[in-house]
mmCIF file of C-alpha atoms and ligand atoms in Angstrom:
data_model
loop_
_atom_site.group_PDB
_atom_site.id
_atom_site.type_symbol
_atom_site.label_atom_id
_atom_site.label_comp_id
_atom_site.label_asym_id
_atom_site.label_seq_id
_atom_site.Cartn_x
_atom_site.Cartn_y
_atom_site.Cartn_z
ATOM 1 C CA UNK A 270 6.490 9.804 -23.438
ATOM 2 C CA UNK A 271 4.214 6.828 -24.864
ATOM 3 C CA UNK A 272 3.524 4.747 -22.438
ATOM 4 C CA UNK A 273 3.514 0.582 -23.585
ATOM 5 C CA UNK A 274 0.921 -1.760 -22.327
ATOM 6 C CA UNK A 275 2.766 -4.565 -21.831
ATOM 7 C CA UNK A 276 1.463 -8.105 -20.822
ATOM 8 C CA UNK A 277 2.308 -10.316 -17.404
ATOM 9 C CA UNK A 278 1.467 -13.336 -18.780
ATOM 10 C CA UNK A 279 3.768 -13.234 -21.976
ATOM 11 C CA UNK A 280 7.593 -13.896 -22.163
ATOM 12 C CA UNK A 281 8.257 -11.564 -24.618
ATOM 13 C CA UNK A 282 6.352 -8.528 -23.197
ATOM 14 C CA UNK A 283 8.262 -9.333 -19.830
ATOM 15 C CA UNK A 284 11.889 -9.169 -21.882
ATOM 16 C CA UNK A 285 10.684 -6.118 -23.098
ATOM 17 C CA UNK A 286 9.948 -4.780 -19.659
ATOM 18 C CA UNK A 287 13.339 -6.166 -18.186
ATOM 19 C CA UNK A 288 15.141 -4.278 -21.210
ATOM 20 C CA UNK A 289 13.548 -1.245 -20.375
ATOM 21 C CA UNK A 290 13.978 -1.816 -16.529
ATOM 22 C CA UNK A 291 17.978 -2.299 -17.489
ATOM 23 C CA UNK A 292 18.069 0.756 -19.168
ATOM 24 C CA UNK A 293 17.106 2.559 -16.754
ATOM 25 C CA UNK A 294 13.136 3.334 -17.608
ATOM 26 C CA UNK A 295 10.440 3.373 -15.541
ATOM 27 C CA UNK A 296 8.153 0.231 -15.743
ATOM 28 C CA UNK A 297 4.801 -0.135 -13.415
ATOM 29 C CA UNK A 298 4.535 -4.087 -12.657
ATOM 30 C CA UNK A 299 1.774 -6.002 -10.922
ATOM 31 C CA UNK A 300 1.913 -7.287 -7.347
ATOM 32 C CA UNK A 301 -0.378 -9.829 -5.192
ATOM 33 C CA UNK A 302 -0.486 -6.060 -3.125
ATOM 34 C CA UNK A 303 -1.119 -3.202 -5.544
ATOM 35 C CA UNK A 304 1.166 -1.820 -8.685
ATOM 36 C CA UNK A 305 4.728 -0.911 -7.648
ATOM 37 C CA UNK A 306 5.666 2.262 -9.753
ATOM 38 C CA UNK A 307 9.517 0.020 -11.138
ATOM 39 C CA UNK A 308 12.874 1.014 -11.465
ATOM 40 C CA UNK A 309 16.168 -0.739 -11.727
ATOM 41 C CA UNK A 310 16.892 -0.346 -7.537
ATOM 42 C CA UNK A 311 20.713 -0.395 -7.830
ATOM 43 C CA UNK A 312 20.618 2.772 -10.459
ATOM 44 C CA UNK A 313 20.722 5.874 -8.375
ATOM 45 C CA UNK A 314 19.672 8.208 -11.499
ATOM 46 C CA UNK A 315 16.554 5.367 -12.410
ATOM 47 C CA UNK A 316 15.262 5.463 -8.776
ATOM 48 C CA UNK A 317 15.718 9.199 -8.953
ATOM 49 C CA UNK A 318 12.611 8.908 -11.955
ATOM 50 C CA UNK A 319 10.284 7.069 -9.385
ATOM 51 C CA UNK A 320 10.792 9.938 -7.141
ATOM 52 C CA UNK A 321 9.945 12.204 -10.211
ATOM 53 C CA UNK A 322 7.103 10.393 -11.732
ATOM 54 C CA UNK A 323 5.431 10.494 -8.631
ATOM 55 C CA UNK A 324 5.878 13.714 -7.171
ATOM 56 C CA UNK A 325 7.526 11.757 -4.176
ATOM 57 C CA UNK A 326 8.960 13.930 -1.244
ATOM 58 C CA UNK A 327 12.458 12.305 -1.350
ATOM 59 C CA UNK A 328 12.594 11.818 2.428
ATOM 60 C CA UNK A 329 10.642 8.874 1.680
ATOM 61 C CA UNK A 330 12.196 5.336 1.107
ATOM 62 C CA UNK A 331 11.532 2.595 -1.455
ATOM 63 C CA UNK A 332 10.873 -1.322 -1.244
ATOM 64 C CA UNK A 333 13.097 -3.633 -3.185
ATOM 65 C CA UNK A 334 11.509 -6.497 -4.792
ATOM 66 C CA UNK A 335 13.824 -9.434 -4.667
ATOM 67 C CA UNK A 336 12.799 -12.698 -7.097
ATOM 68 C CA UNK A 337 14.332 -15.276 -4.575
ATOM 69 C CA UNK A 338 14.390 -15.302 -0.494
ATOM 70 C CA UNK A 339 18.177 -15.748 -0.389
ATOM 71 C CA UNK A 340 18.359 -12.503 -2.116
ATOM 72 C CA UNK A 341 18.504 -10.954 0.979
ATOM 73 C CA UNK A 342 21.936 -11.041 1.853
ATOM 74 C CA UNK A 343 23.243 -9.092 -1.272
ATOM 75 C CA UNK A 344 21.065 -5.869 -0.331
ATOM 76 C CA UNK A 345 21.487 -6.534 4.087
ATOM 77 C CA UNK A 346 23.820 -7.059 6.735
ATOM 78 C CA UNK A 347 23.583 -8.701 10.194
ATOM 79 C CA UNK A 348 20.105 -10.395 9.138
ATOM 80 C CA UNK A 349 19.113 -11.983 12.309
ATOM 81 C CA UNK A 350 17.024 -15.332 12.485
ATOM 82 C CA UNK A 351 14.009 -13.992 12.914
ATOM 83 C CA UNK A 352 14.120 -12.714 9.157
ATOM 84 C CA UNK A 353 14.990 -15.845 7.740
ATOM 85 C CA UNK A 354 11.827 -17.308 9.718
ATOM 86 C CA UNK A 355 9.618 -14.882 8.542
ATOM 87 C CA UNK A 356 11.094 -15.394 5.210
ATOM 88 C CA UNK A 357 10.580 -18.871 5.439
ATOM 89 C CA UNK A 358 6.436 -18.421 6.439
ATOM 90 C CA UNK A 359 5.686 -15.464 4.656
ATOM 91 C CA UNK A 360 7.964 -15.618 1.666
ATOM 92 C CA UNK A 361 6.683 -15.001 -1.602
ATOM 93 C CA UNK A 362 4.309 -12.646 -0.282
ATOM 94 C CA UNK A 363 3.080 -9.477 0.714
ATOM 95 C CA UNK A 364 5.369 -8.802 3.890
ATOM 96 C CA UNK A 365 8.490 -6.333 3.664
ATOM 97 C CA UNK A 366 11.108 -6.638 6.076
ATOM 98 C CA UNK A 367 13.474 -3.736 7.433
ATOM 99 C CA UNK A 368 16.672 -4.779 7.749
ATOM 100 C CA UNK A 369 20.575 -3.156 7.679
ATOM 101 C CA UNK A 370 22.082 -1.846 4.092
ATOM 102 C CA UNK A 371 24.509 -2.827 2.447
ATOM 103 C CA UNK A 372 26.794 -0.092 0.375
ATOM 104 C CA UNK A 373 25.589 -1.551 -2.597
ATOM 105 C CA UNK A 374 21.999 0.079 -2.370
ATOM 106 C CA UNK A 375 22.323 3.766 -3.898
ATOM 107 C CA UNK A 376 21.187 6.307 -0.768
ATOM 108 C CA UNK A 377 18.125 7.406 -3.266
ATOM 109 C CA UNK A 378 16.607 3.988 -2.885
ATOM 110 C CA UNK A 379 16.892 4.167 1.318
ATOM 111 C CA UNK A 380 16.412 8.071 1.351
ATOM 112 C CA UNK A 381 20.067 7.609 3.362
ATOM 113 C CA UNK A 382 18.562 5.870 6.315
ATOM 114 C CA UNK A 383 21.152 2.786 7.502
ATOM 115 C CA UNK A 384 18.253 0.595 6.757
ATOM 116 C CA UNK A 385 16.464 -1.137 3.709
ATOM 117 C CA UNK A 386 13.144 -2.355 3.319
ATOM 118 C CA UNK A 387 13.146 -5.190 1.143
ATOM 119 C CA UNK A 388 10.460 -7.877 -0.027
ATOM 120 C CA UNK A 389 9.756 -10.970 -2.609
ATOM 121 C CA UNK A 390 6.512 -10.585 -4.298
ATOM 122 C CA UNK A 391 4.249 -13.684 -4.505
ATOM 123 C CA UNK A 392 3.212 -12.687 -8.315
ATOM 124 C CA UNK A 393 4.745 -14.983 -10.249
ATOM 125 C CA UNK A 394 5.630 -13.324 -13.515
ATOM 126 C CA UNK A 395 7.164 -10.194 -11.562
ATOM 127 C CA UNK A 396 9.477 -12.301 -9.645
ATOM 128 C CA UNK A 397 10.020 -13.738 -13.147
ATOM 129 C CA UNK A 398 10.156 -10.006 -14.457
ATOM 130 C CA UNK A 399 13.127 -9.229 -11.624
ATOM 131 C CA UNK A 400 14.684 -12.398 -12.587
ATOM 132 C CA UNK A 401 15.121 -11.153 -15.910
ATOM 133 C CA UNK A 402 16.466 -7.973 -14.990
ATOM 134 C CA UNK A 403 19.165 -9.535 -12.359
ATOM 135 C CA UNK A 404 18.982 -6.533 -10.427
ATOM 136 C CA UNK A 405 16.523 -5.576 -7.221
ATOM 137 C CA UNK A 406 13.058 -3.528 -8.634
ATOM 138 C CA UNK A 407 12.693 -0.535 -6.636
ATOM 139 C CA UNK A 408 8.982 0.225 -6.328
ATOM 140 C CA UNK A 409 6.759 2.255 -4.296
ATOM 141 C CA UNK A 410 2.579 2.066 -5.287
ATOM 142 C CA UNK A 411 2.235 3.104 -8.529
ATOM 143 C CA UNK A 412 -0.035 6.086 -7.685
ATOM 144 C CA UNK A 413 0.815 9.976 -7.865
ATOM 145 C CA UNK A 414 1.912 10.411 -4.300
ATOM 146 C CA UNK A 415 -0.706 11.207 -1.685
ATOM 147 C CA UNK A 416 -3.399 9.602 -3.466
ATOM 148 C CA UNK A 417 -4.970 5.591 -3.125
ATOM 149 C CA UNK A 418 -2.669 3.714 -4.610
ATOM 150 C CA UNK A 419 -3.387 1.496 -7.800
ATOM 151 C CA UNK A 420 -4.580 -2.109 -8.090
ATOM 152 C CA UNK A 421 -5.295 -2.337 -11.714
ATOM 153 C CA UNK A 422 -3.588 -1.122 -14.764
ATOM 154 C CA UNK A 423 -6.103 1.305 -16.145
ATOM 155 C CA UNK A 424 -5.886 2.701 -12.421
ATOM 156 C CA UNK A 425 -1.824 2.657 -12.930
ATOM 157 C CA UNK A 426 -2.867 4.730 -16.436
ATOM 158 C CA UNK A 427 -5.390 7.070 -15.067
ATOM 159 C CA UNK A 428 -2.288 8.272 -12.817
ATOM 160 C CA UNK A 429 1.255 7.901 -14.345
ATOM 161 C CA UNK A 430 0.050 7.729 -18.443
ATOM 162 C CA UNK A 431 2.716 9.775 -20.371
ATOM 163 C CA UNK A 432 4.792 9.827 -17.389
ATOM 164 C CA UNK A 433 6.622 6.146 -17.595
ATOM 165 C CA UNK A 434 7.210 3.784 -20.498
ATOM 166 C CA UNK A 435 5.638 0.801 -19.553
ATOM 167 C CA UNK A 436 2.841 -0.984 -17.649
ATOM 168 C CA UNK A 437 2.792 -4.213 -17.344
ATOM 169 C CA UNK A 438 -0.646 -5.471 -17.134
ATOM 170 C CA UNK A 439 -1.405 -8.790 -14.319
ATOM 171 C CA UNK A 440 -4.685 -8.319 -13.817
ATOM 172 C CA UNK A 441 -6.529 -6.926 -10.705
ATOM 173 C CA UNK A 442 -4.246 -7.225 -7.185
ATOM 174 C CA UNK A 443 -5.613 -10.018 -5.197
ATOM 175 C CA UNK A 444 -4.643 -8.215 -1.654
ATOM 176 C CA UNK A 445 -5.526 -4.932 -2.361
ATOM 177 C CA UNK A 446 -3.768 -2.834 -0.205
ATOM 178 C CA UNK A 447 -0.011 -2.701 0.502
ATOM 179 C CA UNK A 448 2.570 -5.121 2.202
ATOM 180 C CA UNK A 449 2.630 -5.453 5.776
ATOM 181 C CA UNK A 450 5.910 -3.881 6.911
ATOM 182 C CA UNK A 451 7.938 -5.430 10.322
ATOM 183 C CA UNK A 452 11.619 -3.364 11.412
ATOM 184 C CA UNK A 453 13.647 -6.373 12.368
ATOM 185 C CA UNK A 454 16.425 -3.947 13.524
ATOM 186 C CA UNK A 455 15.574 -3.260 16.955
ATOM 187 C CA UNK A 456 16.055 -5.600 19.424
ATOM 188 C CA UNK A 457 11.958 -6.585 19.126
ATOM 189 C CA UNK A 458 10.370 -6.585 16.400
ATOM 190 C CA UNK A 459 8.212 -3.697 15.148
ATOM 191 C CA UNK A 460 5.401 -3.086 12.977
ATOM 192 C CA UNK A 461 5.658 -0.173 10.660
ATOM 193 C CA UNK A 462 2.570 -0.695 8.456
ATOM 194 C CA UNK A 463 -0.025 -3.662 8.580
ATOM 195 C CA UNK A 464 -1.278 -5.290 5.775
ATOM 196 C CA UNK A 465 -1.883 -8.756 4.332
ATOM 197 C CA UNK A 466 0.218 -10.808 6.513
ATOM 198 C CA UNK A 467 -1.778 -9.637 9.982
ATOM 199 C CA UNK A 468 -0.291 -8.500 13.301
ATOM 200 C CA UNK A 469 -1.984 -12.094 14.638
ATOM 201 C CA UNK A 470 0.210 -13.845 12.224
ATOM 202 C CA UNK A 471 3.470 -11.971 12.599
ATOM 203 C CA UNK A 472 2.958 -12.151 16.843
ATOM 204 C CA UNK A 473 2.653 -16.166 16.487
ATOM 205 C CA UNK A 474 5.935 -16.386 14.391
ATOM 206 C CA UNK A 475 7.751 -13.960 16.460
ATOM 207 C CA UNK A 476 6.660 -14.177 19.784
ATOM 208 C CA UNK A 477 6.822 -10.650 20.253
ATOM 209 C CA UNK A 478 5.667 -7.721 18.461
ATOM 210 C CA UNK A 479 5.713 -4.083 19.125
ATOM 211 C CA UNK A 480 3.099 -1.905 16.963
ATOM 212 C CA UNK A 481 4.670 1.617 15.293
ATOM 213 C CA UNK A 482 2.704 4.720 16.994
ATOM 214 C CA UNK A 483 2.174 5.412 13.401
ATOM 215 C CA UNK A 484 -0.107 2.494 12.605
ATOM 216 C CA UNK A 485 -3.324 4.079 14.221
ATOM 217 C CA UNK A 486 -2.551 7.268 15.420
ATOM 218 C CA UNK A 487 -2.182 10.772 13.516
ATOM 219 C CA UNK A 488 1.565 12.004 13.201
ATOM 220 C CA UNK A 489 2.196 15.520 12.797
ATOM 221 C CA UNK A 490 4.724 16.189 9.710
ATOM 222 C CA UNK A 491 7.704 16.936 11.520
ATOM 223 C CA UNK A 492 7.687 13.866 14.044
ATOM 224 C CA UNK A 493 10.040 11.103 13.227
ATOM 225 C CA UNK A 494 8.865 8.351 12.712
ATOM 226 C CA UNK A 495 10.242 4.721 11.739
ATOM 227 C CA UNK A 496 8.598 4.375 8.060
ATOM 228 C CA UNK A 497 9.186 8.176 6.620
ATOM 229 C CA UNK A 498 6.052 7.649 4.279
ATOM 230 C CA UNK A 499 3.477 6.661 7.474
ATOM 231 C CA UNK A 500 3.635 10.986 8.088
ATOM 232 C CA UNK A 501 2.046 12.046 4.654
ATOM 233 C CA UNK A 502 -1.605 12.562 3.931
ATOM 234 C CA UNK A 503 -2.257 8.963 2.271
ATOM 235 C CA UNK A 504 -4.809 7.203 -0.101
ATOM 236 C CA UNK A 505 -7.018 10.144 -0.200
ATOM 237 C CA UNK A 506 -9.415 11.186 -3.050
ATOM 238 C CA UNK A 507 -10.405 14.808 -3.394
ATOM 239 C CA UNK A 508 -13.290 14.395 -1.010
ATOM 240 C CA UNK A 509 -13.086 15.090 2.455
ATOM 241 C CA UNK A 510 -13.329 11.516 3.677
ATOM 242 C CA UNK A 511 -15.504 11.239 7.360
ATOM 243 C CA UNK A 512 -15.332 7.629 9.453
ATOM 244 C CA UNK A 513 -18.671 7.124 10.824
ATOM 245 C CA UNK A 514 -18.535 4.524 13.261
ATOM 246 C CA UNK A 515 -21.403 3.267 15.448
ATOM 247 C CA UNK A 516 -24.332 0.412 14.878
ATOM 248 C CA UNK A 517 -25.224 -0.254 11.358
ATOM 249 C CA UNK A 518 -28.867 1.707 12.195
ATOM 250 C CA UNK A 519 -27.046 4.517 14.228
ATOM 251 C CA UNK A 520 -24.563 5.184 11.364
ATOM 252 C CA UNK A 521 -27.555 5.052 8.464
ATOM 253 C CA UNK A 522 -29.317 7.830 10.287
ATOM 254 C CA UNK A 523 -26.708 9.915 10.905
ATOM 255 C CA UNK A 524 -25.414 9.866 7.290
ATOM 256 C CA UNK A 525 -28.639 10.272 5.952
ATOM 257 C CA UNK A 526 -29.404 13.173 7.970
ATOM 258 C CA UNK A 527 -26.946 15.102 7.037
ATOM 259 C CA UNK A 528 -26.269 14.220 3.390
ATOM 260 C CA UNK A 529 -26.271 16.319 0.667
ATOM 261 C CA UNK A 530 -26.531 16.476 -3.245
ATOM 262 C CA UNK A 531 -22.267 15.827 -3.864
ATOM 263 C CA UNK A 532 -21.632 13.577 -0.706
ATOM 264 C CA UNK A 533 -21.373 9.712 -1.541
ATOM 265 C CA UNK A 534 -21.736 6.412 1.130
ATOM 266 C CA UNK A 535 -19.005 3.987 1.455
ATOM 267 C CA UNK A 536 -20.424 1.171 3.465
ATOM 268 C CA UNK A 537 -20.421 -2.775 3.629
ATOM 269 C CA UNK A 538 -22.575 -4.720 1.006
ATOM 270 C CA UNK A 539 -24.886 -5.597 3.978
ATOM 271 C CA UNK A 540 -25.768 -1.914 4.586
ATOM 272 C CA UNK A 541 -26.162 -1.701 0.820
ATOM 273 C CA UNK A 542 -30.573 -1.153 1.666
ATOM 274 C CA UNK A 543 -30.174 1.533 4.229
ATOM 275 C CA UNK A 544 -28.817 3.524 1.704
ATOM 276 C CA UNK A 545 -31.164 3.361 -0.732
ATOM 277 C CA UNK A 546 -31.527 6.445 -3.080
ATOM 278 C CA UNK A 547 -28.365 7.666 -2.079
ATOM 279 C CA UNK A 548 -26.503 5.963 -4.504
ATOM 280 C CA UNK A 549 -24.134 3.997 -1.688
ATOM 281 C CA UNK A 550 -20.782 2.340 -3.031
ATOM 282 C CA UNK A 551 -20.472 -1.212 -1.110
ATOM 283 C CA UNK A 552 -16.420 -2.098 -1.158
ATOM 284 C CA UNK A 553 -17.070 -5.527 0.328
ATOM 285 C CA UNK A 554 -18.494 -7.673 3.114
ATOM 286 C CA UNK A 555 -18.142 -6.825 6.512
ATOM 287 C CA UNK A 556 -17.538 -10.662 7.270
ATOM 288 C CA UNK A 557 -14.759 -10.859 5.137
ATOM 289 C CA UNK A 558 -12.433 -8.135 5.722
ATOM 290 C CA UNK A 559 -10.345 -9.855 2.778
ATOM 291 C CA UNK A 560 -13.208 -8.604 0.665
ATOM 292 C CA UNK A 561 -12.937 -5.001 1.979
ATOM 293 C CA UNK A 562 -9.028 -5.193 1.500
ATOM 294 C CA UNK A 563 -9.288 -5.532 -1.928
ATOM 295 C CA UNK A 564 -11.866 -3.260 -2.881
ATOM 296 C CA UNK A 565 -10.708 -0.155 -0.695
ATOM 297 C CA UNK A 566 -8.666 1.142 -3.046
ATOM 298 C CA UNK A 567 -10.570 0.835 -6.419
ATOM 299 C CA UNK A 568 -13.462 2.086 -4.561
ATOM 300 C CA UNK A 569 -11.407 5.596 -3.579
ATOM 301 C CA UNK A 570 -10.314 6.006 -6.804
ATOM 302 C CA UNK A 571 -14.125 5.649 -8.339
ATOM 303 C CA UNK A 572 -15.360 8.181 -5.629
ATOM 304 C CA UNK A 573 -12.396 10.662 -6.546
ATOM 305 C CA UNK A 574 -14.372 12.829 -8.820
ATOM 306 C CA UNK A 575 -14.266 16.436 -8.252
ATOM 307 C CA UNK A 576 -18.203 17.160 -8.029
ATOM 308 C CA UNK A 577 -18.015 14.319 -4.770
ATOM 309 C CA UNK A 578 -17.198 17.041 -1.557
ATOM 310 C CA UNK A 579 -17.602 14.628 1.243
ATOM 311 C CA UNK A 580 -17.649 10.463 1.705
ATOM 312 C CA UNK A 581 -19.070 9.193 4.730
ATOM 313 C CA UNK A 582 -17.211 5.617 5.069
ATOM 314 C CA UNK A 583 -18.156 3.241 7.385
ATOM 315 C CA UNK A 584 -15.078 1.289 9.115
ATOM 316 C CA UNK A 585 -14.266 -2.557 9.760
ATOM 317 C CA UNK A 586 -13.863 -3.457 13.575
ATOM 318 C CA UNK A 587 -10.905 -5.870 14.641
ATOM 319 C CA UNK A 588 -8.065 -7.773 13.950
ATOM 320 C CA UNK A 589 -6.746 -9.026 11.046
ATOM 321 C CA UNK A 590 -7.538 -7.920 7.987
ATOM 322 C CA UNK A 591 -9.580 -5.323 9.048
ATOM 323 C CA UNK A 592 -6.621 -3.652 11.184
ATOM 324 C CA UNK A 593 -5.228 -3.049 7.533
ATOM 325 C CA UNK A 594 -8.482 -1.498 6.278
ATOM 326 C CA UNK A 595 -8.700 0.448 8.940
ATOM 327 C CA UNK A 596 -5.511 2.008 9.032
ATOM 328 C CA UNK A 597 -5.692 3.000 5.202
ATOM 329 C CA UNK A 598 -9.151 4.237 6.087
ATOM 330 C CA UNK A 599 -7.717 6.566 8.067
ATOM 331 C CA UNK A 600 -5.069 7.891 6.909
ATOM 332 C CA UNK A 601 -7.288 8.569 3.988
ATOM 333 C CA UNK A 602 -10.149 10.373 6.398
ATOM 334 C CA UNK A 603 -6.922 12.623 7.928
ATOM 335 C CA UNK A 604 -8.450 10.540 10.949
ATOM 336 C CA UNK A 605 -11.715 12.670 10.872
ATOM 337 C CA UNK A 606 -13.829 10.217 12.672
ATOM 338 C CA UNK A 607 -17.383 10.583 14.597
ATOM 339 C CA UNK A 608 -19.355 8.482 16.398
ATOM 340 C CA UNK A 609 -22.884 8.235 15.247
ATOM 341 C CA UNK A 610 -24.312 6.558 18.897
ATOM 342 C CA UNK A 611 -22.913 9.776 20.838
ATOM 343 C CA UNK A 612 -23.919 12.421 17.851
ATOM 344 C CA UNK A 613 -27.543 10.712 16.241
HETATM 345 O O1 LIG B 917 2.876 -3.813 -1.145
HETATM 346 C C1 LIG B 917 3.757 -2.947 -1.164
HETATM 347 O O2 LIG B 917 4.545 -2.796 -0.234
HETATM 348 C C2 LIG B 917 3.847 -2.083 -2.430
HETATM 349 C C3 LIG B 917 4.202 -2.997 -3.584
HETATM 350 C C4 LIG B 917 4.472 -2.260 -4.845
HETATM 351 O O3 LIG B 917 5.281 -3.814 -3.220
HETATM 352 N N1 LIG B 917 4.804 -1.031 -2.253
HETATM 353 C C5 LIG B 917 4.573 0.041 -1.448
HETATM 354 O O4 LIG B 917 5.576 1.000 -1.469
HETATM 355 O O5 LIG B 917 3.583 0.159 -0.773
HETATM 356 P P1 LIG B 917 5.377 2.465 -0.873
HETATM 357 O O6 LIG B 917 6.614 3.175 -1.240
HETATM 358 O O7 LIG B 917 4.098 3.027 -1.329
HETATM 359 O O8 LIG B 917 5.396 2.266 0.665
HETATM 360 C C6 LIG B 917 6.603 1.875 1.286
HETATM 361 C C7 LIG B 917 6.612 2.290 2.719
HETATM 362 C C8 LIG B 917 6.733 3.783 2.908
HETATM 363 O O9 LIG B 917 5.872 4.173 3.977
HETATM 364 C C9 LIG B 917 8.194 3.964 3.291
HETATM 365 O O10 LIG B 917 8.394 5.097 4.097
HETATM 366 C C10 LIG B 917 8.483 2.676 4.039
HETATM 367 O O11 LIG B 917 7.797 1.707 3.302
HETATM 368 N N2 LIG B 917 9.922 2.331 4.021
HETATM 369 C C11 LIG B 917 10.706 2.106 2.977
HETATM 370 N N3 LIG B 917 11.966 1.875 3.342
HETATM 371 C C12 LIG B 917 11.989 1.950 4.690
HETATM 372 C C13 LIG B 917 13.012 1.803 5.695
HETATM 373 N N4 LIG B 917 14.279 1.551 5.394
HETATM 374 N N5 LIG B 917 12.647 1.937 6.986
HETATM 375 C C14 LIG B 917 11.358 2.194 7.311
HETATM 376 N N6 LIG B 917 10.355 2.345 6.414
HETATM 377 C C15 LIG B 917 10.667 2.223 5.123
HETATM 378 MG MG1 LIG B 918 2.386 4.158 -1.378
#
């Protein structure tokens, strides 16, 4: 298959990618988040592609991007207030909500759970795109599965090229890493996933919040868990991936005493000089965890090279945005974390 480069920012390019959506084709689209790998989310055998394309285990559930809030109550039942509210502060943007299913969503798209995760996408031009296609986009992160997911479309190339027939090209994501996800079905609230609306923010809204064990913690494969996908190795490059955590000195002499010709530094931009001659990638500032959000990703993908054996990564501290970084982090580090104070 050949795949199109199609534009965001022109009408005709997005008709093109709603007629191919319609027909049941695969089409990657840009998000304020990171690429969602599309497919019409009402057409069992189109989601079926994603799952395909991918090489996604098919216990795992799907988002559905809705163009318009209201949109909610054709894919959900029994939506409770505290959805609308959220949907009302949050709404277009990168928070998914999990919420009841109506019949109408094929079993493919929910992986047969009773539930649905659904979310409207602050990127214009694909809430334009599903506008245009007057049908729900399915899309999970438009990476092969297992590996950091995409925020540009050359990244969206370097994975699924040949294996969908479009991309639609928006530019580089301005979050960076994926939605936050909330489970409004329990009687409180619980956070599946963070992301770029923060625990802080949800809590305030809410009231309450209760945080998924899956969030921070390792999960073995065959524990259930809330959001199916949470249990998979996630966002990792071919490297092993170490967390060294510790005081900006204590961390620089650990690293560089036991690097190697084929290891690589991820660090802050402010550590940039401690690392000097060792060829240190800098992701973003460690005083703007917004910065580190939205270079994670590309910065996985650029140390994914198979002469690269092991990344030592240093980790943000704290709430908000950095609880997102950190969780990605990781998950991509198989939680293989050591603490350069105790270890110098
Ligand atoms: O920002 C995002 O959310 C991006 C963009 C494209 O919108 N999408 C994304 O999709 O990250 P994906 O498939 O990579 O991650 C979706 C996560 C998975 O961990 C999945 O298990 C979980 O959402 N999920 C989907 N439906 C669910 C449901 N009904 N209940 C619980 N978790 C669900
Ligand atoms: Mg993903």
């Amino acid at each position: 298959m050949n795949t199109q480069i199609l534009n965001a920012q022109s009408e005709h390019d997005l008709k093109a990618a709603a007629d191919l959506i319609r027909s049941g084709e695969l089409v990657a689209i840009p998000t304020e988040t990171v690429y969602g790998l599309g497919a019409d989310g009402l057409n069992e055998a189109a989601v079926a592609k994603i799952f395909e394309a991918k090489g996604r285990p098919q216990d795992n559930p799907l988002i559905l991007h809705i163009a318009q809030p209201r949109e909610l109550e054709a894919l959900c039942h029994d939506i409770p207030d505290s959805a609308w509210l959220l949907a009302e502060l949050f709404w277009p943007g990168p928070l998914t909500m999990v919420l009841p299913v109506r019949d109408i969503v094929p079993k493919r798209t929910t992986a047969s759970l009773d539930t649905v995760a659904v979310r409207c996408p602050k990127t214009e031009s694909t809430r334009r795109l599903i506008a245009l296609c007057g049908t729900p986009i399915a899309a999970p992160s438009a990476n092969r599965s297992g590996k950091p997911s995409t925020t540009t479309a050359a990244h969206v190339l370097h994975d699924m090229d040949g294996r969908i027939a479009a991309v639609l090209d928006g530019g580089a994501c301005e979050v960076g890493v994926e939605s936050t996800i909330v489970d409004l079905t329990g009687d409180i609230p619980r956070l599946l996933r963070p992301g770029g609306i923060t625990p802080e923010e949800l809590r305030q809204a809410l009231g309450t919040l209760e945080v998924d064990r899956a969030v921070l913690g390792s999960i073995a494969n065959d524990t259930v868990v809330r959001a199916p996908g949470m249990k998979y190795k996630h966002y990792a490059p071919s490297a092993e991936v170490i967390i060294v955590e510790g005081s900006r000195e204590a961390a620089a002499r650990y690293i560089r005493r036991r690097f190697e010709a084929h290891d690589a530094v991820l660090c802050f931009r402010e550590e940039l000089s401690l690392y000097d001659g060792l060829n240190p990638t800098a992701y973003g500032s460690e005083n703007d965890a917004m910065t580190l959000c939205a270079g994670l990703f590309a910065a996985l993908r650029d140390l994914d090279t198979p002469d690269i054996r092991t990344i030592y990564a240093r980790c943000p501290e704290g709430g908000g945005a950095a609880y997102a970084v950190r969780n990605r982090l990781k998950k991509a580090a198989g939680f293989h974390t050591v603490d350069a104070e105790a270890e110098a």
